PDB file of C-alpha atoms in Angstrom:
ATOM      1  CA  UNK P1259     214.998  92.617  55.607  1.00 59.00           C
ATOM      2  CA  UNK P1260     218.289  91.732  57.181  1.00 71.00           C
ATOM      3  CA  UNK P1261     218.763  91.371  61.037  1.00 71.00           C
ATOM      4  CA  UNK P1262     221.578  91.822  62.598  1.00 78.00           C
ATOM      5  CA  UNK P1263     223.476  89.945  65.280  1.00 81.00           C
ATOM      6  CA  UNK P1264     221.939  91.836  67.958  1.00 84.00           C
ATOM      7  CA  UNK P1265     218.674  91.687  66.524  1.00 81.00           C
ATOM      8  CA  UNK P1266     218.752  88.295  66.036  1.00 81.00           C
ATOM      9  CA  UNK P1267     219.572  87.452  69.616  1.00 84.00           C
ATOM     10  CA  UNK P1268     217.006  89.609  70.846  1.00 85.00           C
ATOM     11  CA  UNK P1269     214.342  87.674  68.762  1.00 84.00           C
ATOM     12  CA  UNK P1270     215.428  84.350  69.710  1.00 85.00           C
ATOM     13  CA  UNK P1271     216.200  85.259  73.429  1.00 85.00           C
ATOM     14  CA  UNK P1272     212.535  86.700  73.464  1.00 85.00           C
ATOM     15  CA  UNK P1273     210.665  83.531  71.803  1.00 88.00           C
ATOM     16  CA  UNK P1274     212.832  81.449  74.039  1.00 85.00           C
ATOM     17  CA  UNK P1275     211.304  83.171  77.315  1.00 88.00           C
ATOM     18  CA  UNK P1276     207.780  82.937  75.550  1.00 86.00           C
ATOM     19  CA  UNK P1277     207.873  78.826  74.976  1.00 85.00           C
ATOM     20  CA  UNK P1278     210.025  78.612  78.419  1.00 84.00           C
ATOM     21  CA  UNK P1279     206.423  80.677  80.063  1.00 86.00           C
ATOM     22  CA  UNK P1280     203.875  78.889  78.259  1.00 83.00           C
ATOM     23  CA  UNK P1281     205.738  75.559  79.233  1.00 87.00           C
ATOM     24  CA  UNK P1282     205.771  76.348  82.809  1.00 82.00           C
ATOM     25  CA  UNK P1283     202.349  77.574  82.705  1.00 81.00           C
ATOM     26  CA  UNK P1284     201.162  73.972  81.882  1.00 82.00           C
ATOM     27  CA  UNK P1285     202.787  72.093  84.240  1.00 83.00           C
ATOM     28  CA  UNK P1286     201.424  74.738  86.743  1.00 80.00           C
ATOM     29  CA  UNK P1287     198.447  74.224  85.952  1.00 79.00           C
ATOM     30  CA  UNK P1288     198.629  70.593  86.040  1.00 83.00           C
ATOM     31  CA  UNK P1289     200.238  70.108  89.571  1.00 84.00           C
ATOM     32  CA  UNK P1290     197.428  72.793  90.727  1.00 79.00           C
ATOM     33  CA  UNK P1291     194.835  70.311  89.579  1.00 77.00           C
ATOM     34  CA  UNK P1292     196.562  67.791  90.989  1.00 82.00           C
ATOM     35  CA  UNK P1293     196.984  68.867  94.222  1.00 82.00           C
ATOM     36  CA  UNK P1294     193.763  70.963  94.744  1.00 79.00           C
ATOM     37  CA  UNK P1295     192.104  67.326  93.272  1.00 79.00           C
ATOM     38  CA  UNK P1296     194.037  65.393  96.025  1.00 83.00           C
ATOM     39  CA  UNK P1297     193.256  67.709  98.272  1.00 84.00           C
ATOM     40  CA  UNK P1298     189.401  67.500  97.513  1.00 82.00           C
ATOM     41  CA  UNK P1299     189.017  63.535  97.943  1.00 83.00           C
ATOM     42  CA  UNK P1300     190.923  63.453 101.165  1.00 87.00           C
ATOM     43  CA  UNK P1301     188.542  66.374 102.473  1.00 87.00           C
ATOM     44  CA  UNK P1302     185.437  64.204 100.931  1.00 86.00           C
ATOM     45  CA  UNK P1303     186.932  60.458 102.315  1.00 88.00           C
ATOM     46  CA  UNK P1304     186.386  62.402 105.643  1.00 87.00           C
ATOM     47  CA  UNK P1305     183.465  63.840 105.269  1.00 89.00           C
ATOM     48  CA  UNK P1306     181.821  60.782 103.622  1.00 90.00           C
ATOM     49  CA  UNK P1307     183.141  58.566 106.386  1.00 88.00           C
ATOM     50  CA  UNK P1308     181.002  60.326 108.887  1.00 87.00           C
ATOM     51  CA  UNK P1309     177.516  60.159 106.696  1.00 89.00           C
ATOM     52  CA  UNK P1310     178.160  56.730 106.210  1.00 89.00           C
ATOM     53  CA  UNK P1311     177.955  56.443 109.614  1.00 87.00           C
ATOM     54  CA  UNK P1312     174.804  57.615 110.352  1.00 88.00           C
ATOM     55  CA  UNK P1313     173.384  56.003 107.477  1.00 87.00           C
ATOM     56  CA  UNK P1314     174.531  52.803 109.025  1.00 83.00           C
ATOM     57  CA  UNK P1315     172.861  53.889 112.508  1.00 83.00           C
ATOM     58  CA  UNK P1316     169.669  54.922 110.633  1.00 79.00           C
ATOM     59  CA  UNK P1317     167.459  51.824 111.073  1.00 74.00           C
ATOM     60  CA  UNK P1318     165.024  52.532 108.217  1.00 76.00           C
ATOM     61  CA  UNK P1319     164.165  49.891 105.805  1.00 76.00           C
ATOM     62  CA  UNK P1320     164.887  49.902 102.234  1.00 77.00           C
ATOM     63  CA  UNK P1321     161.687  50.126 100.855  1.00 77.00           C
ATOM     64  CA  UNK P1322     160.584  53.776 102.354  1.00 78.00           C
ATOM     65  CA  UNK P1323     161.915  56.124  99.903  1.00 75.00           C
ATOM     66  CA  UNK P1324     160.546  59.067 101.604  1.00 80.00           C
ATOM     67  CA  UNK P1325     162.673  58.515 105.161  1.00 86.00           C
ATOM     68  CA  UNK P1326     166.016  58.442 102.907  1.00 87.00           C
ATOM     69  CA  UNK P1327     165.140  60.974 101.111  1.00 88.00           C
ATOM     70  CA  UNK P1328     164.816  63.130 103.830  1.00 89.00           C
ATOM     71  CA  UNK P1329     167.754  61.830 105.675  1.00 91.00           C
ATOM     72  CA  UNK P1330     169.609  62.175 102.158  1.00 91.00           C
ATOM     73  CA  UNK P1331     168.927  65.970 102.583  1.00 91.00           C
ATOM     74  CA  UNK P1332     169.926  66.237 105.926  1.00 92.00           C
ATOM     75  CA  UNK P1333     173.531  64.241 105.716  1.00 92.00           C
ATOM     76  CA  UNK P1334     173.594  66.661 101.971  1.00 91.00           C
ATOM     77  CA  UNK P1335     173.087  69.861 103.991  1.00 90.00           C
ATOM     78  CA  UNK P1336     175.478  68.846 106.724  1.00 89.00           C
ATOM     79  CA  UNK P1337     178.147  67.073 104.632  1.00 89.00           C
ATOM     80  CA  UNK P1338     178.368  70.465 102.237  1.00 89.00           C
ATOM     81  CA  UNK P1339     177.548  67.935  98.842  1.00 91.00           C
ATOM     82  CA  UNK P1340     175.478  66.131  96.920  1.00 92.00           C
ATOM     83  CA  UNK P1341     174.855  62.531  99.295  1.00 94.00           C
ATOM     84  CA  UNK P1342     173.380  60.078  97.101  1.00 94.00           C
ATOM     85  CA  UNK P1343     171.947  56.633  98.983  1.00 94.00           C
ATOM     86  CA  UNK P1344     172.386  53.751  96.733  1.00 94.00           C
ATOM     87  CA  UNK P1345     171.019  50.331  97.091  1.00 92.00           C
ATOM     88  CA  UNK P1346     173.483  47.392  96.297  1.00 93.00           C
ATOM     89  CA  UNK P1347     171.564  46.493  93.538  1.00 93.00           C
ATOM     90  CA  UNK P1348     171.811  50.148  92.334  1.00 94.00           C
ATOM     91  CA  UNK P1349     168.167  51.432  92.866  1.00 92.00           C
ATOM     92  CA  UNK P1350     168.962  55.189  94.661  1.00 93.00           C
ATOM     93  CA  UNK P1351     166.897  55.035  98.442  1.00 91.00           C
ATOM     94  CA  UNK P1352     167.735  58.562  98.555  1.00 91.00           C
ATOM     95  CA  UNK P1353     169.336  61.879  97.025  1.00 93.00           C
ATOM     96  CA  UNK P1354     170.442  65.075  98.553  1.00 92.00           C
ATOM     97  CA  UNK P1355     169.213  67.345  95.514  1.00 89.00           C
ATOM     98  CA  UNK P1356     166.191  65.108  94.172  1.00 87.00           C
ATOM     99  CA  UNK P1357     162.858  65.165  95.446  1.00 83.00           C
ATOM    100  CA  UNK P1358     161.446  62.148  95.997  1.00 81.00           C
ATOM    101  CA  UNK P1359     159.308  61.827  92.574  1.00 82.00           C
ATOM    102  CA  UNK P1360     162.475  62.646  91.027  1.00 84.00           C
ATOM    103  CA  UNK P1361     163.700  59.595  92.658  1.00 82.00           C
ATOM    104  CA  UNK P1362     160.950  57.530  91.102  1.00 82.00           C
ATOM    105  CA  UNK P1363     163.144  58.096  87.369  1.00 86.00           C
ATOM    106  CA  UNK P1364     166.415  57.766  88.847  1.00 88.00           C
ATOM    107  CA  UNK P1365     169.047  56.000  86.443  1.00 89.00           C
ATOM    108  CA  UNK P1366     170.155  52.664  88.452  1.00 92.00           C
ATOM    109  CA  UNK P1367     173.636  54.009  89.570  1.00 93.00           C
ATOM    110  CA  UNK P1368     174.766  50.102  89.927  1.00 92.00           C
ATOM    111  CA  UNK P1369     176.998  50.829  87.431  1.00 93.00           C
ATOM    112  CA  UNK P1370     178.630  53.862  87.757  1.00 94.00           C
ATOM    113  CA  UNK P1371     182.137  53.613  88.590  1.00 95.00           C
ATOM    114  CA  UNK P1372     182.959  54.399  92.057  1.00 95.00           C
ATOM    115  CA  UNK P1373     179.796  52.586  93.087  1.00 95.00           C
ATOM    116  CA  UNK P1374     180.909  49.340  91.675  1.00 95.00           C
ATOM    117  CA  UNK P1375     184.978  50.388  93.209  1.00 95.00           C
ATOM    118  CA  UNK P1376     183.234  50.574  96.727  1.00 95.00           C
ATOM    119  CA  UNK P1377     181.891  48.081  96.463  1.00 95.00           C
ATOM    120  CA  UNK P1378     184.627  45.855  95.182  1.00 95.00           C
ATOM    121  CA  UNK P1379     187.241  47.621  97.385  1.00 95.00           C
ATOM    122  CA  UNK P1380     185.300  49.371  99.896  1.00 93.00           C
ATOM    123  CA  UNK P1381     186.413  52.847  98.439  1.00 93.00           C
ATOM    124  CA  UNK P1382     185.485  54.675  95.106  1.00 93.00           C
ATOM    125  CA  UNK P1383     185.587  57.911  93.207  1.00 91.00           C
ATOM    126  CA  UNK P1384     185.657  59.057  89.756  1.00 91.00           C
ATOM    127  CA  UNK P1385     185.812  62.661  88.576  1.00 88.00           C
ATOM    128  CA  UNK P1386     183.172  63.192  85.755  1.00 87.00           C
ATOM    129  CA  UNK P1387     180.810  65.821  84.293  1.00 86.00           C
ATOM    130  CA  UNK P1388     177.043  65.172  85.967  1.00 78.00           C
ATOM    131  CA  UNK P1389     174.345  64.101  83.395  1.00 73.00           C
ATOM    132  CA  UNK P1390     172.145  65.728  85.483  1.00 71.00           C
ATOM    133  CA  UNK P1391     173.623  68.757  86.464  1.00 72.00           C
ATOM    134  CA  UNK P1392     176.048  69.735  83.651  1.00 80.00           C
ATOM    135  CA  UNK P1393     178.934  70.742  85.658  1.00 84.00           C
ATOM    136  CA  UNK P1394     182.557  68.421  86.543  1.00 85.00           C
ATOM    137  CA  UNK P1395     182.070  66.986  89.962  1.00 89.00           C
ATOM    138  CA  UNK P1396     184.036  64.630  92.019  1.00 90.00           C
ATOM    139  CA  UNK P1397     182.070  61.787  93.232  1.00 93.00           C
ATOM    140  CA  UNK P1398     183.306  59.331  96.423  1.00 94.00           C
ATOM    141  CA  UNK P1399     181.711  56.282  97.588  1.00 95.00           C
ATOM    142  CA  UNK P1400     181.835  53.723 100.226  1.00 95.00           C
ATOM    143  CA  UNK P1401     179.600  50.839 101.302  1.00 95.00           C
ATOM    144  CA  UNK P1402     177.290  50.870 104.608  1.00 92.00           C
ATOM    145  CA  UNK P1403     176.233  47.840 106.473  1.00 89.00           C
ATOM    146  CA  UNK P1404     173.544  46.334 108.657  1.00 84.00           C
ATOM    147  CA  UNK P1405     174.978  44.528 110.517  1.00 82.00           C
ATOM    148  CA  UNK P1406     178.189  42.443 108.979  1.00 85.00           C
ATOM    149  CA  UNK P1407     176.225  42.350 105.374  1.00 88.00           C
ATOM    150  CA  UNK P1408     177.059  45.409 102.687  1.00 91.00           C
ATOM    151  CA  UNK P1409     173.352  46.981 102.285  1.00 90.00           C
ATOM    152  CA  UNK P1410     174.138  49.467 100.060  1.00 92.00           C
ATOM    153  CA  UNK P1411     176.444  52.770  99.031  1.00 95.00           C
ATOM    154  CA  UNK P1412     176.670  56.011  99.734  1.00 95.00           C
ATOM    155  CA  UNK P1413     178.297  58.809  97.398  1.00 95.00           C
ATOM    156  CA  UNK P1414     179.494  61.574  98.138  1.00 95.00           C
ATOM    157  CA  UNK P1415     179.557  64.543  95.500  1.00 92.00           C
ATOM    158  CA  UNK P1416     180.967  67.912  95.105  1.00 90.00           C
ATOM    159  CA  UNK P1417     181.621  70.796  91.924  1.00 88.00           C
ATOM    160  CA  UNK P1418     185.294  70.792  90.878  1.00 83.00           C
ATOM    161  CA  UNK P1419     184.269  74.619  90.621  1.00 79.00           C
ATOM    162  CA  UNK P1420     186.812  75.409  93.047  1.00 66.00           C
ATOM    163  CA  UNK P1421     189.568  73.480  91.856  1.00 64.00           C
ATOM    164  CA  UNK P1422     188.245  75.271  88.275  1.00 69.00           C
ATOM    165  CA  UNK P1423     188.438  78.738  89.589  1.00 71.00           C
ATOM    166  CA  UNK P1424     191.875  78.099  91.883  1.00 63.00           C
ATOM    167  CA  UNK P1425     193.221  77.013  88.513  1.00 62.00           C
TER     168      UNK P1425
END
């Protein structure tokens, strides 16, 4: 079969607008993420900053898993996330969506990144798929204190579900 000029153009003027859409469509999508992300921590550094200020206020000892778990709840509920209370040596005190025998098997989160960022820099995150709740959450962290001395960390989580669905 044998196209003509005008035939020709039309093909190649079409397929040209086609890669030109799909092109634009991913970088779209990309800065979307991007910002929406952004937009996320910066909501959550908030947020986070005020929990961690009541945990620092809460005068409970480390060793009473029930009082932090309840407390965990409480700053959850309030904070709109998951609040996660983690010891410095990594042993969770408390979790917003665990009960406390749940607690009991708890991985040690000593290692997961933005624990071990607050830690080192007094601010982490990390965006990751939850092993325990199979879905992409961002996670934020900072230390709280007794005093002058770092006691621990608290994390703040929340679904990427509505940067997914924005997107």
């Amino acid at each position: 079969m044998n196209l003509g000029v005008r035939s020709k153009l039309l093909v190649s003027s079409a397929l040209a607008i086609v890669v030109g859409i799909a092109i634009g469509d991913i970088l779209a999508v990309r800065v979307i993420d991007e910002n929406v992300t952004r937009r996320t921590q910066e909501e959550l550094d908030i947020r986070l900053r005020l929990v961690e200020r009541r945990i620092a206020e809460h005068a409970t000892p480390l060793d009473e898993p029930a009082t932090w778990t309840t407390l965990a709840h409480d700053l959850g509920t309030n904070a709109r996330g998951r609040v996660t209370i983690v010891r410095r040596d990594g042993v969770v005190l408390g979790d917003s969506e665990l009960d406390e025998s749940a607690l009991e098997h708890a991985e040690n989160h000593g290692s997961r990144p933005e624990v071990v960022d607050a830690l080192a820099h007094g601010l982490g995150s990390s965006t990751r798929t939850s092993a325990t709740f199979k879905q992409r959450l961002m996670y934020v962290a900072i230390p709280f204190r007794r005093g002058d001395v770092v006691t621990g960390v608290v994390r703040l989580a929340v679904p990427l579900t509505e940067v997914d669905d924005e997107i």
